[in-house]
Amino acid sequence: MYTIQDLYDLNHTAAAGYLSQFTYPWEALKGIKDMILELGSRLGDDFVEVQPQVWVHRTATVAPTAFLGSPCIIGAGTEVRHCAFVRGSALVGENCVVGNSVELKNVILFDNVQVPHYNYVGDSILGYKSHMGAGSLTSNVKSDKTLVVVKSTEEQIPTGLKKFGAMLGDFVEVGCNSVLNPGTVIGPHSNIYPTSCVRGVVPANSIWKTGGVVVKKV
């Protein structure tokens, strides 16, 4: 329930070919920078290289106070709002919203993703039409700096990664001011209550409630 096939419809990202090489989505984190550089080198005339290794679609809107670090790609129809901080190694899909004071680093955002208000998203992949409420963020390094392990009720999977935020499946809704701890995996169509502290694997079509109680959607 946490493979790329389980979490994502690859028809909704320019990274489809890259992601299809892997079984688990976190295996793709180390190569995001190189993938963006390769993809950017063959983008068509619909994209403008506004500065070295920063490609923005002609229909995207980027506020003058936003920072776009290299390499990154901003897709068609996407809005990057005031004071957004794209540190680099960010593939932002079509019709996304990257909001005020949002920080992105080493991420893939599928099409129609919304991170609209005061979010930090690092070393993470956000699926089609996923949404992070205001103030919600991914925590991508454990406090003891040990390697991240993905933990479900059935097994534990070592990732070999020191930096690993969260994998959000398609149509995931994360409530305001929630923290997604390192190695969090949330299945498609699941909801996270506001102010939650989430860790481990949340199955598809589930609701993470206050206190970490998980129930299936009716």
mmCIF file of C-alpha atoms in Angstrom:
data_model
loop_
_atom_site.group_PDB
_atom_site.id
_atom_site.type_symbol
_atom_site.label_atom_id
_atom_site.label_comp_id
_atom_site.label_asym_id
_atom_site.label_seq_id
_atom_site.Cartn_x
_atom_site.Cartn_y
_atom_site.Cartn_z
ATOM 1 C CA MET A 1 0.000 0.000 0.000
ATOM 2 C CA TYR A 2 3.011 2.310 -0.273
ATOM 3 C CA THR A 3 4.467 1.597 -3.692
ATOM 4 C CA ILE A 4 4.417 4.177 -6.460
ATOM 5 C CA GLN A 5 1.701 2.162 -8.176
ATOM 6 C CA ASP A 6 -0.407 2.212 -4.991
ATOM 7 C CA LEU A 7 -0.061 5.944 -4.376
ATOM 8 C CA TYR A 8 0.028 7.725 -7.727
ATOM 9 C CA ASP A 9 -1.527 8.035 -11.158
ATOM 10 C CA LEU A 10 1.566 8.811 -13.219
ATOM 11 C CA ASN A 11 -0.532 10.400 -15.959
ATOM 12 C CA HIS A 12 -0.478 13.583 -13.869
ATOM 13 C CA THR A 13 3.237 14.398 -13.706
ATOM 14 C CA ALA A 14 6.094 15.177 -16.071
ATOM 15 C CA ALA A 15 8.185 12.864 -13.886
ATOM 16 C CA ALA A 16 6.232 9.777 -14.962
ATOM 17 C CA GLY A 17 9.094 8.165 -16.848
ATOM 18 C CA TYR A 18 11.508 8.798 -14.008
ATOM 19 C CA LEU A 19 9.219 7.535 -11.255
ATOM 20 C CA SER A 20 8.288 4.388 -13.186
ATOM 21 C CA GLN A 21 11.844 3.078 -12.636
ATOM 22 C CA PHE A 22 11.245 2.627 -8.915
ATOM 23 C CA THR A 23 9.112 0.480 -6.639
ATOM 24 C CA TYR A 24 8.887 2.825 -3.660
ATOM 25 C CA PRO A 25 8.541 6.596 -4.139
ATOM 26 C CA TRP A 26 11.265 7.521 -1.655
ATOM 27 C CA GLU A 27 13.768 5.719 -3.892
ATOM 28 C CA ALA A 28 13.321 8.647 -6.312
ATOM 29 C CA LEU A 29 14.371 11.365 -3.854
ATOM 30 C CA LYS A 30 18.127 11.154 -4.472
ATOM 31 C CA GLY A 31 17.807 11.709 -8.218
ATOM 32 C CA ILE A 32 15.286 14.568 -8.390
ATOM 33 C CA LYS A 33 17.907 17.199 -9.202
ATOM 34 C CA ASP A 34 19.388 15.251 -12.112
ATOM 35 C CA MET A 35 15.918 14.365 -13.386
ATOM 36 C CA ILE A 36 14.912 18.045 -13.493
ATOM 37 C CA LEU A 37 18.101 19.013 -15.313
ATOM 38 C CA GLU A 38 17.542 16.323 -17.924
ATOM 39 C CA LEU A 39 13.868 17.171 -18.337
ATOM 40 C CA GLY A 40 14.539 20.897 -18.500
ATOM 41 C CA SER A 41 17.102 20.483 -21.261
ATOM 42 C CA ARG A 42 14.413 19.194 -23.623
ATOM 43 C CA LEU A 43 11.443 21.377 -22.764
ATOM 44 C CA GLY A 44 9.788 23.093 -25.723
ATOM 45 C CA ASP A 45 9.127 26.724 -26.566
ATOM 46 C CA ASP A 46 6.221 26.851 -24.113
ATOM 47 C CA PHE A 47 8.800 27.205 -21.351
ATOM 48 C CA VAL A 48 11.118 30.146 -20.722
ATOM 49 C CA GLU A 49 14.468 29.652 -18.987
ATOM 50 C CA VAL A 50 14.158 32.748 -16.819
ATOM 51 C CA GLN A 51 17.588 32.145 -15.324
ATOM 52 C CA PRO A 52 20.055 29.276 -15.635
ATOM 53 C CA GLN A 53 18.301 25.949 -14.980
ATOM 54 C CA VAL A 54 15.010 27.590 -13.984
ATOM 55 C CA TRP A 55 12.225 26.900 -16.457
ATOM 56 C CA VAL A 56 8.797 28.545 -16.177
ATOM 57 C CA HIS A 57 5.840 27.819 -18.441
ATOM 58 C CA ARG A 58 4.557 30.858 -20.311
ATOM 59 C CA THR A 59 1.118 30.466 -18.719
ATOM 60 C CA ALA A 60 2.448 30.254 -15.148
ATOM 61 C CA THR A 61 2.294 33.248 -12.821
ATOM 62 C CA VAL A 62 5.260 34.019 -10.583
ATOM 63 C CA ALA A 63 5.076 36.898 -8.092
ATOM 64 C CA PRO A 64 7.981 39.355 -8.260
ATOM 65 C CA THR A 65 8.914 38.618 -4.645
ATOM 66 C CA ALA A 66 9.095 34.830 -5.165
ATOM 67 C CA PHE A 67 12.505 33.146 -5.277
ATOM 68 C CA LEU A 68 13.105 30.332 -7.767
ATOM 69 C CA GLY A 69 16.320 28.436 -7.091
ATOM 70 C CA SER A 70 17.912 26.141 -9.635
ATOM 71 C CA PRO A 71 17.113 23.675 -10.858
ATOM 72 C CA CYS A 72 13.354 23.897 -10.973
ATOM 73 C CA ILE A 73 10.468 23.632 -13.397
ATOM 74 C CA ILE A 74 7.183 25.505 -12.936
ATOM 75 C CA GLY A 75 4.362 23.962 -14.949
ATOM 76 C CA ALA A 76 1.547 25.403 -17.044
ATOM 77 C CA GLY A 77 -1.109 27.405 -15.238
ATOM 78 C CA THR A 78 0.706 27.253 -11.905
ATOM 79 C CA GLU A 79 0.679 30.219 -9.531
ATOM 80 C CA VAL A 80 3.728 30.965 -7.382
ATOM 81 C CA ARG A 81 2.670 33.614 -4.879
ATOM 82 C CA HIS A 82 4.478 36.366 -2.994
ATOM 83 C CA CYS A 83 7.515 35.410 -0.935
ATOM 84 C CA ALA A 84 7.469 31.758 -1.971
ATOM 85 C CA PHE A 85 10.942 30.236 -1.563
ATOM 86 C CA VAL A 86 11.718 27.475 -4.053
ATOM 87 C CA ARG A 87 15.187 26.449 -2.896
ATOM 88 C CA GLY A 88 15.824 24.169 -5.866
ATOM 89 C CA SER A 89 15.400 20.601 -7.108
ATOM 90 C CA ALA A 90 11.657 21.233 -7.400
ATOM 91 C CA LEU A 91 9.427 19.924 -10.160
ATOM 92 C CA VAL A 92 6.095 21.748 -9.825
ATOM 93 C CA GLY A 93 3.349 20.406 -12.063
ATOM 94 C CA GLU A 94 0.507 22.051 -13.931
ATOM 95 C CA ASN A 95 -2.192 24.160 -12.263
ATOM 96 C CA CYS A 96 -0.517 24.082 -8.863
ATOM 97 C CA VAL A 97 -0.542 26.744 -6.150
ATOM 98 C CA VAL A 98 2.672 27.529 -4.285
ATOM 99 C CA GLY A 99 1.570 30.073 -1.746
ATOM 100 C CA ASN A 100 2.893 32.919 0.335
ATOM 101 C CA SER A 101 5.950 32.067 2.435
ATOM 102 C CA VAL A 102 5.914 28.450 1.231
ATOM 103 C CA GLU A 103 9.306 26.728 1.027
ATOM 104 C CA LEU A 104 10.004 23.857 -1.372
ATOM 105 C CA LYS A 105 13.170 21.762 -1.532
ATOM 106 C CA ASN A 106 13.891 18.505 -3.397
ATOM 107 C CA VAL A 107 10.275 17.780 -4.251
ATOM 108 C CA ILE A 108 7.954 16.542 -6.955
ATOM 109 C CA LEU A 109 4.519 18.150 -6.990
ATOM 110 C CA PHE A 110 2.093 16.395 -9.285
ATOM 111 C CA ASP A 111 -0.441 18.446 -11.255
ATOM 112 C CA ASN A 112 -3.118 20.399 -9.342
ATOM 113 C CA VAL A 113 -1.287 20.240 -6.006
ATOM 114 C CA GLN A 114 -1.960 23.060 -3.552
ATOM 115 C CA VAL A 115 0.518 24.192 -0.898
ATOM 116 C CA PRO A 116 -1.019 27.636 -0.500
ATOM 117 C CA HIS A 117 -0.130 29.056 2.935
ATOM 118 C CA TYR A 118 3.005 28.882 5.102
ATOM 119 C CA ASN A 119 3.959 25.309 4.214
ATOM 120 C CA TYR A 120 7.363 23.638 4.247
ATOM 121 C CA VAL A 121 7.699 20.711 1.859
ATOM 122 C CA GLY A 122 11.113 19.068 1.696
ATOM 123 C CA ASP A 123 12.341 15.722 0.331
ATOM 124 C CA SER A 124 8.767 14.766 -0.467
ATOM 125 C CA ILE A 125 6.424 13.784 -3.287
ATOM 126 C CA LEU A 126 2.860 15.135 -3.374
ATOM 127 C CA GLY A 127 0.342 13.333 -5.570
ATOM 128 C CA TYR A 128 -2.328 14.627 -7.931
ATOM 129 C CA LYS A 129 -4.768 17.101 -6.362
ATOM 130 C CA SER A 130 -3.255 16.701 -2.903
ATOM 131 C CA HIS A 131 -3.616 19.705 -0.618
ATOM 132 C CA MET A 132 -1.771 20.863 2.486
ATOM 133 C CA GLY A 133 -3.714 23.164 4.782
ATOM 134 C CA ALA A 134 -2.286 26.405 6.126
ATOM 135 C CA GLY A 135 0.771 25.901 8.310
ATOM 136 C CA SER A 136 1.092 22.169 7.689
ATOM 137 C CA LEU A 137 4.595 20.922 6.951
ATOM 138 C CA THR A 138 6.834 17.967 6.322
ATOM 139 C CA SER A 139 9.550 17.224 8.858
ATOM 140 C CA ASN A 140 12.323 15.642 6.821
ATOM 141 C CA VAL A 141 15.091 14.845 9.356
ATOM 142 C CA LYS A 142 14.743 12.816 12.559
ATOM 143 C CA SER A 143 15.744 14.581 15.775
ATOM 144 C CA ASP A 144 18.446 11.959 16.436
ATOM 145 C CA LYS A 145 19.682 12.234 12.821
ATOM 146 C CA THR A 146 19.384 8.477 12.239
ATOM 147 C CA LEU A 147 18.203 7.011 8.942
ATOM 148 C CA VAL A 148 14.480 7.083 8.247
ATOM 149 C CA VAL A 149 12.422 3.888 8.446
ATOM 150 C CA VAL A 150 8.918 3.589 6.968
ATOM 151 C CA LYS A 151 6.761 1.918 9.600
ATOM 152 C CA SER A 152 3.398 0.272 9.057
ATOM 153 C CA THR A 153 1.441 -2.114 11.252
ATOM 154 C CA GLU A 154 2.791 -5.036 9.199
ATOM 155 C CA GLU A 155 6.453 -4.196 8.639
ATOM 156 C CA GLN A 156 9.296 -1.713 8.814
ATOM 157 C CA ILE A 157 11.180 -0.716 5.667
ATOM 158 C CA PRO A 158 14.642 0.854 6.004
ATOM 159 C CA THR A 159 15.079 3.616 3.426
ATOM 160 C CA GLY A 160 18.776 4.359 3.850
ATOM 161 C CA LEU A 161 17.875 8.061 3.783
ATOM 162 C CA LYS A 162 18.691 10.702 6.341
ATOM 163 C CA LYS A 163 16.351 13.195 4.665
ATOM 164 C CA PHE A 164 12.852 11.978 3.835
ATOM 165 C CA GLY A 165 9.732 14.035 4.457
ATOM 166 C CA ALA A 166 6.410 12.599 3.320
ATOM 167 C CA MET A 167 4.809 10.769 0.420
ATOM 168 C CA LEU A 168 1.254 11.995 -0.193
ATOM 169 C CA GLY A 169 -0.912 9.913 -2.494
ATOM 170 C CA ASP A 170 -3.391 11.382 -4.943
ATOM 171 C CA PHE A 171 -6.261 13.436 -3.474
ATOM 172 C CA VAL A 172 -4.800 13.572 0.050
ATOM 173 C CA GLU A 173 -6.047 16.381 2.314
ATOM 174 C CA VAL A 174 -3.799 17.505 5.168
ATOM 175 C CA GLY A 175 -5.421 19.690 7.831
ATOM 176 C CA CYS A 176 -4.050 23.031 8.988
ATOM 177 C CA ASN A 177 -0.983 23.127 11.268
ATOM 178 C CA SER A 178 -0.288 19.414 10.966
ATOM 179 C CA VAL A 179 3.224 17.949 11.104
ATOM 180 C CA LEU A 180 4.088 14.988 8.893
ATOM 181 C CA ASN A 181 7.052 13.291 10.557
ATOM 182 C CA PRO A 182 9.979 11.809 8.602
ATOM 183 C CA GLY A 183 8.951 8.741 6.623
ATOM 184 C CA THR A 184 5.209 9.448 6.611
ATOM 185 C CA VAL A 185 3.276 7.801 3.777
ATOM 186 C CA ILE A 186 -0.381 8.737 3.250
ATOM 187 C CA GLY A 187 -2.504 6.666 0.898
ATOM 188 C CA PRO A 188 -4.751 8.167 -1.789
ATOM 189 C CA HIS A 189 -8.036 9.844 -0.833
ATOM 190 C CA SER A 190 -7.103 10.044 2.851
ATOM 191 C CA ASN A 191 -7.680 12.993 5.194
ATOM 192 C CA ILE A 192 -5.595 14.249 8.104
ATOM 193 C CA TYR A 193 -7.303 16.179 10.892
ATOM 194 C CA PRO A 194 -5.986 19.674 11.655
ATOM 195 C CA THR A 195 -3.123 19.987 14.198
ATOM 196 C CA SER A 196 -2.209 16.317 13.822
ATOM 197 C CA CYS A 197 1.238 14.839 14.405
ATOM 198 C CA VAL A 198 1.426 12.057 11.831
ATOM 199 C CA ARG A 199 3.958 9.246 11.533
ATOM 200 C CA GLY A 200 4.080 5.920 9.729
ATOM 201 C CA VAL A 201 1.714 4.715 7.033
ATOM 202 C CA VAL A 202 -1.876 5.942 6.697
ATOM 203 C CA PRO A 203 -3.874 3.561 4.482
ATOM 204 C CA ALA A 204 -5.818 4.754 1.454
ATOM 205 C CA ASN A 205 -9.359 6.053 1.980
ATOM 206 C CA SER A 206 -8.745 6.679 5.673
ATOM 207 C CA ILE A 207 -9.133 9.509 8.169
ATOM 208 C CA TRP A 208 -6.380 10.274 10.689
ATOM 209 C CA LYS A 209 -8.235 11.720 13.671
ATOM 210 C CA THR A 210 -7.147 13.478 16.852
ATOM 211 C CA GLY A 211 -4.769 11.331 18.906
ATOM 212 C CA GLY A 212 -3.687 9.275 15.918
ATOM 213 C CA VAL A 213 -6.881 7.247 15.626
ATOM 214 C CA VAL A 214 -7.268 5.993 12.055
ATOM 215 C CA VAL A 215 -10.657 5.014 10.647
ATOM 216 C CA LYS A 216 -11.781 3.993 7.197
ATOM 217 C CA LYS A 217 -13.934 6.404 5.240
ATOM 218 C CA VAL A 218 -17.561 5.351 4.992
#
